Amino acid sequence: MMSEVQERCCAVLEAASGSQHFVDDLWERPEGGGGNSRTVAGGGPIEKAAVNMSAVWGPAPPELAEHLTNPAASFYATGVSLIVHPSNPFAPTAHANVRYFETDNGDWWFGGGVDMTPYYLFDEDAVSFHRHIADICARHPDVADYPAWKRWCDEYFFLPHRGEARGIGGIFFDHQNSDFDQVFAFVQDLGMHLLDAYGDILAQRKDTDFDSTNLAWQRARRGRYVEFNLLWDRGTRFGIQSHGRTESILASMPPTVTFEYGGPTPSNEAEQALMDLVTGQPRDWLTP
Amino acid sequence: MMSEVQERCCAVLEAASGSQHFVDDLWERPEGGGGNSRTVAGGGPIEKAAVNMSAVWGPAPPELAEHLTNPAASFYATGVSLIVHPSNPFAPTAHANVRYFETDNGDWWFGGGVDMTPYYLFDEDAVSFHRHIADICARHPDVADYPAWKRWCDEYFFLPHRGEARGIGGIFFDHQNSDFDQVFAFVQDLGMHLLDAYGDILAQRKDTDFDSTNLAWQRARRGRYVEFNLLWDRGTRFGIQSHGRTESILASMPPTVTFEYGGPTPSNEAEQALMDLVTGQPRDWLTP
């Protein structure tokens, strides 16, 4: 299933870009398994993107024990994780993943999520993005909970040292193991439609006129993305500390970033509106 | 003493630059104390620099307990921490700090260090830099140990997920509390001469001809600097997690950075030489 999700996500992004194609990077894990990191770099509407698929297995590492119900000798984990950093400052960054984990001793769960980080806020993009996710969740009412997972996402993608949200959120869920068939069906549905709304937004925003002020704002705000991923993101930190594949984990880093002391400072109303968004209470995008 | 160290470091950097001046940013800490973050941004040989001085005090936070010999009710900490990111790719980045800590219940210690991160390696710069530090240590033979602190530095400034050193090292020391007067005299001596060697190197390299390839290499290698500081640097992580002043802590971030999947790849012998340096065993720069 994960290969189909990867294939579908790449196809949506290639269609939205109109001119770029993903390149495979197949890799093997010495302890068992491997993956395919598919990437796009520059020269088009997508400045940098990675759609990583992996399926790995082997002896259960000691640091896993605290997450398990039953002691386990071995594990299997598979997932797709993706990031899209568009060139145009008016097109938002997107991040998503779906993942499955099991041990040889009965533990299993699904996790995943999708969220969006704009540099300039378009309310209609936030609404269509959240509407699309809520609709997928609504197709699986016994196992998916959009309101709870929207809050989980808002809590997870938060930078305490800045008092800022990373973006407009989306959903985040983990350790879902209520009913295998139903959760699996939901994760499949989510995976196959992960980027439908985002693809439309990217296609619509990619050719917006912009100037050097817009580009400077995008690059400086991307600094916050770097700070979140390296200082706070538990997935990134666990991956690095458990000797995951560095290039695949850090494929999430934005392509071009600036860090200015005390910056960036909003230079117009649109930039101030983004700051009001990320420093304010999370919004409910689906109640008019 | 810390104000004099800050003053002296800024003076050395302004002289090496020849055209730039530090700007004060005075701040107060609500719980007690404050500081002055002095910065330079762009428009000259220094693309970004910060020389931060702080003196803070207040109730001892719970997470401090594990570092103390005796339970303490309050603490006092002061120090100077600095970073210099030059514009010219042939000029190295420098980082240094000196710091003092004490509690109301008898614990006290000094710490500090200075290290350099080149983008292109000049053996003579590494030698003069290490020679200068070793000479300062040699003036305080009862309390300073260049060989041991050089190793400590090599161990500290290492990126496990890349298998790379951050740069050519220098010295790193912490928890020095053998004899107050002698350690204080050493730290004063080090502080007042922290950047003497680096100032000369910056002045010599700042006008080297460079092209877009050199600049791309510098910006991509700076990505490793970001990774180290946010993923591994205990000072940065402790500062952020203990609610230190974000802007002062993250003033260390390089001004312009790129992150490329699988990159950067050395494009010439000089870049390969740097990779050989950072992926090889730490060198002894003072034995011909």
Coordinates of C-alpha atoms in Angstrom, one line a residue, chain A:
Chain A
M1 CA 0.0 0.0 0.0
M2 CA 2.8 2.5 0.9
S3 CA 4.3 2.2 -2.7
E4 CA 0.9 3.2 -4.1
V5 CA 0.7 6.2 -1.7
Q6 CA 4.1 7.3 -2.7
E7 CA 3.3 6.9 -6.4
R8 CA 0.1 8.8 -6.0
C9 CA 1.7 11.7 -4.1
C10 CA 4.4 12.1 -6.6
A11 CA 1.9 12.1 -9.5
V12 CA -0.2 14.8 -7.8
L13 CA 2.9 17.0 -7.3
E14 CA 4.2 16.4 -10.8
A15 CA 0.8 17.4 -12.2
A16 CA 0.6 20.5 -10.0
S17 CA 4.2 21.5 -11.0
G18 CA 3.6 20.8 -14.7
S19 CA 7.3 20.6 -15.5
Q20 CA 9.2 18.6 -12.8
H21 CA 9.8 14.9 -12.2
F22 CA 10.8 13.0 -9.1
V23 CA 14.1 11.1 -9.1
D24 CA 14.4 7.7 -7.3
D25 CA 17.1 7.1 -4.7
L26 CA 16.8 3.5 -3.6
W27 CA 18.6 2.5 -0.4
E28 CA 19.0 -0.5 1.8
R29 CA 19.2 -0.7 5.6
P30 CA 22.0 -3.0 6.7
E31 CA 19.9 -4.4 9.7
G32 CA 16.9 -5.1 7.4
G33 CA 14.7 -3.4 4.9
G34 CA 15.2 -0.2 3.0
G35 CA 13.4 2.5 1.0
N36 CA 13.1 4.8 -1.9
S37 CA 13.6 8.5 -1.3
R38 CA 12.1 10.3 -4.3
T39 CA 13.1 13.9 -4.7
V40 CA 12.7 17.0 -6.9
A41 CA 15.2 19.9 -6.7
G42 CA 14.8 23.4 -8.2
G43 CA 14.2 24.6 -11.6
G44 CA 10.4 24.9 -11.4
P45 CA 7.5 25.6 -9.2
I46 CA 8.8 23.2 -6.6
E47 CA 12.0 24.4 -5.1
K48 CA 12.5 21.2 -3.2
A49 CA 10.4 18.2 -2.5
A50 CA 10.9 14.7 -1.1
V51 CA 8.4 11.8 -1.0
N52 CA 10.1 9.0 1.1
M53 CA 8.9 5.5 1.3
S54 CA 10.5 2.9 3.7
A55 CA 9.9 -0.5 5.1
V56 CA 12.4 -1.6 7.7
W57 CA 12.6 -4.4 10.2
G58 CA 15.0 -6.1 12.6
P59 CA 15.8 -6.6 16.3
A60 CA 13.7 -4.2 18.5
P61 CA 16.1 -1.4 19.9
P62 CA 16.0 -0.9 23.7
E63 CA 14.6 2.6 23.4
L64 CA 11.5 1.1 21.9
A65 CA 10.5 -0.7 25.1
E66 CA 8.7 2.3 26.7
H67 CA 6.3 2.5 23.8
L68 CA 5.3 -1.2 23.8
T69 CA 2.6 -3.1 25.7
N70 CA 4.5 -6.4 25.5
P71 CA 8.3 -6.9 25.4
A72 CA 9.3 -7.6 21.8
A73 CA 12.2 -9.1 20.0
S74 CA 11.7 -7.6 16.6
F75 CA 9.8 -4.9 14.8
Y76 CA 8.5 -3.9 11.4
A77 CA 7.8 -0.3 10.4
T78 CA 6.7 1.1 7.1
G79 CA 5.5 4.5 5.9
V80 CA 5.5 7.4 3.5
S81 CA 6.7 10.8 4.6
L82 CA 6.7 13.8 2.4
I83 CA 7.6 17.5 2.3
V84 CA 7.1 20.1 -0.4
H85 CA 8.8 23.5 -0.4
P86 CA 7.5 25.5 -3.4
S87 CA 9.5 28.3 -5.1
N88 CA 6.8 30.9 -5.0
P89 CA 6.5 32.6 -1.6
F90 CA 2.7 32.7 -2.0
A91 CA 2.5 28.9 -2.3
P92 CA 2.6 27.1 1.1
T93 CA 4.9 24.4 2.3
A94 CA 3.2 21.0 2.9
H95 CA 4.2 18.1 5.1
A96 CA 2.4 14.7 5.5
N97 CA 3.0 11.1 6.4
V98 CA 1.3 7.8 7.0
R99 CA 3.0 5.1 8.9
Y100 CA 2.4 1.6 10.3
F101 CA 4.3 -0.2 13.1
E102 CA 4.2 -3.7 14.5
T103 CA 6.2 -6.1 16.7
D104 CA 6.5 -9.8 16.8
N105 CA 4.6 -9.8 20.1
G106 CA 1.2 -8.3 19.2
D107 CA 1.7 -4.5 19.4
W108 CA 0.7 -2.6 16.3
W109 CA -0.5 0.9 15.4
F110 CA -1.0 3.4 12.6
G111 CA -0.1 7.0 12.7
G112 CA 0.1 9.9 10.3
G113 CA -1.0 13.4 9.5
V114 CA -0.9 16.3 7.0
D115 CA -0.3 20.0 7.7
M116 CA 0.4 23.1 5.7
T117 CA 2.7 26.1 6.4
P118 CA 1.9 29.3 4.4
Y119 CA 4.2 32.3 4.2
Y120 CA 1.2 34.4 3.2
L121 CA -2.2 33.4 4.4
F122 CA -5.1 32.9 2.0
D123 CA -8.2 32.0 4.1
E124 CA -9.8 30.1 1.3
D125 CA -6.7 27.8 1.0
A126 CA -6.8 27.0 4.7
V127 CA -10.5 26.3 4.5
S128 CA -10.2 24.0 1.4
F129 CA -7.3 22.2 2.9
H130 CA -9.1 21.5 6.3
R131 CA -12.4 20.8 4.5
H132 CA -10.7 18.1 2.4
I133 CA -9.1 16.4 5.5
A134 CA -12.4 16.6 7.5
D135 CA -14.2 15.0 4.6
I136 CA -11.8 12.0 4.5
C137 CA -12.2 11.6 8.3
A138 CA -16.0 11.8 7.9
R139 CA -15.8 8.7 5.6
H140 CA -14.4 6.7 8.6
P141 CA -16.5 7.9 11.5
D142 CA -15.7 4.9 13.8
V143 CA -11.9 5.4 13.8
A144 CA -11.1 9.0 12.5
D145 CA -11.7 12.1 14.7
Y146 CA -11.0 15.3 12.8
P147 CA -11.7 17.7 15.7
A148 CA -9.5 15.8 18.1
W149 CA -6.7 15.3 15.5
K150 CA -6.9 18.9 14.4
R151 CA -6.2 19.9 18.0
W152 CA -3.4 17.3 18.3
C153 CA -1.8 18.8 15.2
D154 CA -2.1 22.3 16.6
E155 CA -0.4 21.2 19.8
Y156 CA 2.3 19.2 18.0
F157 CA 3.4 21.8 15.4
F158 CA 4.1 24.5 17.9
L159 CA 7.4 26.3 18.7
P160 CA 7.4 27.0 22.5
H161 CA 10.6 29.2 22.3
R162 CA 8.8 31.5 19.8
G163 CA 5.3 31.2 21.1
E164 CA 4.3 30.5 17.4
A165 CA 2.4 27.8 15.5
R166 CA 4.3 26.3 12.6
G167 CA 1.4 27.0 10.2
I168 CA -2.3 26.4 9.8
G169 CA -2.1 22.9 11.1
G170 CA -4.2 20.0 9.6
I171 CA -4.4 16.7 11.4
F172 CA -1.9 14.6 13.5
F173 CA -2.6 11.1 14.9
D174 CA -0.5 8.3 16.4
H175 CA -0.9 4.9 18.1
Q176 CA -4.2 4.2 16.5
N177 CA -5.0 0.5 17.1
S178 CA -8.7 0.2 17.8
D179 CA -9.8 -2.0 14.8
F180 CA -7.2 -3.0 12.3
D181 CA -9.4 -3.3 9.2
Q182 CA -11.1 0.1 9.8
V183 CA -8.0 2.0 10.8
F184 CA -6.2 0.5 7.8
A185 CA -9.0 1.5 5.5
F186 CA -8.9 5.1 6.8
V187 CA -5.1 5.3 6.5
Q188 CA -5.3 4.0 2.9
D189 CA -8.0 6.5 2.0
L190 CA -6.0 9.3 3.6
G191 CA -2.8 8.2 1.9
M192 CA -4.3 8.0 -1.5
H193 CA -5.9 11.5 -1.2
L194 CA -3.2 13.1 1.0
L195 CA -2.3 15.9 -1.4
D196 CA -5.5 16.4 -3.5
A197 CA -6.3 19.7 -1.8
Y198 CA -2.7 20.8 -1.6
G199 CA -2.0 20.0 -5.3
D200 CA -4.8 22.4 -6.3
I201 CA -3.4 25.1 -4.0
L202 CA 0.1 24.7 -5.4
A203 CA -1.2 24.8 -9.0
Q204 CA -3.2 27.9 -8.2
R205 CA -0.4 29.8 -6.4
K206 CA 2.7 28.8 -8.2
D207 CA 2.6 31.6 -10.8
T208 CA 1.6 34.4 -8.5
D209 CA 3.7 37.6 -9.1
F210 CA 6.2 38.2 -6.3
D211 CA 9.1 40.5 -5.5
S212 CA 12.3 40.4 -3.5
T213 CA 10.5 41.4 -0.3
N214 CA 8.2 38.4 -0.6
L215 CA 11.2 36.1 -1.3
A216 CA 13.1 37.5 1.7
W217 CA 10.0 36.9 3.9
Q218 CA 9.7 33.3 2.7
R219 CA 13.3 32.5 3.4
A220 CA 13.3 34.1 6.8
R221 CA 10.1 32.3 7.8
R222 CA 11.6 29.1 6.7
G223 CA 14.1 29.6 9.5
R224 CA 11.2 28.8 11.9
Y225 CA 10.6 25.6 10.0
V226 CA 14.2 24.6 10.5
E227 CA 14.0 25.5 14.2
F228 CA 10.9 23.4 14.7
N229 CA 12.2 20.3 12.8
L230 CA 15.6 20.2 14.5
L231 CA 14.7 21.5 18.0
W232 CA 11.2 20.1 18.6
D233 CA 10.0 17.5 16.1
R234 CA 10.0 14.2 17.9
G235 CA 10.0 12.3 14.6
T236 CA 13.1 14.0 13.3
R237 CA 14.9 13.7 16.7
F238 CA 14.0 10.1 17.2
G239 CA 15.1 9.3 13.6
I240 CA 18.5 10.9 14.0
Q241 CA 19.1 9.5 17.5
S242 CA 18.1 6.0 16.5
H243 CA 20.5 6.1 13.6
G244 CA 17.9 6.4 10.9
R245 CA 18.9 7.4 7.4
T246 CA 20.1 11.0 7.7
E247 CA 19.5 12.1 4.2
S248 CA 15.9 10.9 4.2
I249 CA 15.1 12.4 7.6
L250 CA 16.7 15.8 6.8
A251 CA 15.1 15.9 3.4
S252 CA 12.5 18.0 5.2
M253 CA 14.9 21.0 5.5
P254 CA 13.9 24.0 3.4
P255 CA 16.2 24.6 0.4
T256 CA 17.2 28.2 1.1
V257 CA 16.9 29.8 4.5
T258 CA 18.0 33.0 6.2
F259 CA 18.4 33.7 9.9
E260 CA 18.6 37.3 11.0
Y261 CA 19.0 38.6 14.6
G262 CA 15.6 39.7 15.8
G263 CA 14.0 38.9 12.5
P264 CA 12.0 38.6 10.4
T265 CA 9.9 41.7 10.9
P266 CA 6.7 41.9 8.9
S267 CA 6.9 44.7 6.3
N268 CA 3.3 44.8 5.2
E269 CA -0.2 43.9 6.2
A270 CA -0.1 40.4 4.6
E271 CA 3.0 39.5 6.6
Q272 CA 1.5 40.9 9.8
A273 CA -1.6 38.8 9.1
L274 CA 0.5 35.7 9.0
M275 CA 2.1 36.7 12.4
D276 CA -1.3 37.3 13.9
L277 CA -2.3 33.8 12.7
V278 CA 0.8 31.9 14.1
T279 CA 0.8 33.8 17.4
G280 CA -2.9 33.7 18.0
Q281 CA -5.2 30.9 19.1
P282 CA -5.6 28.1 16.6
R283 CA -8.6 28.8 14.3
D284 CA -11.5 26.6 13.5
W285 CA -11.5 26.8 9.7
L286 CA -14.7 24.9 9.1
T287 CA -17.2 27.0 11.1
P288 CA -18.2 30.1 9.1

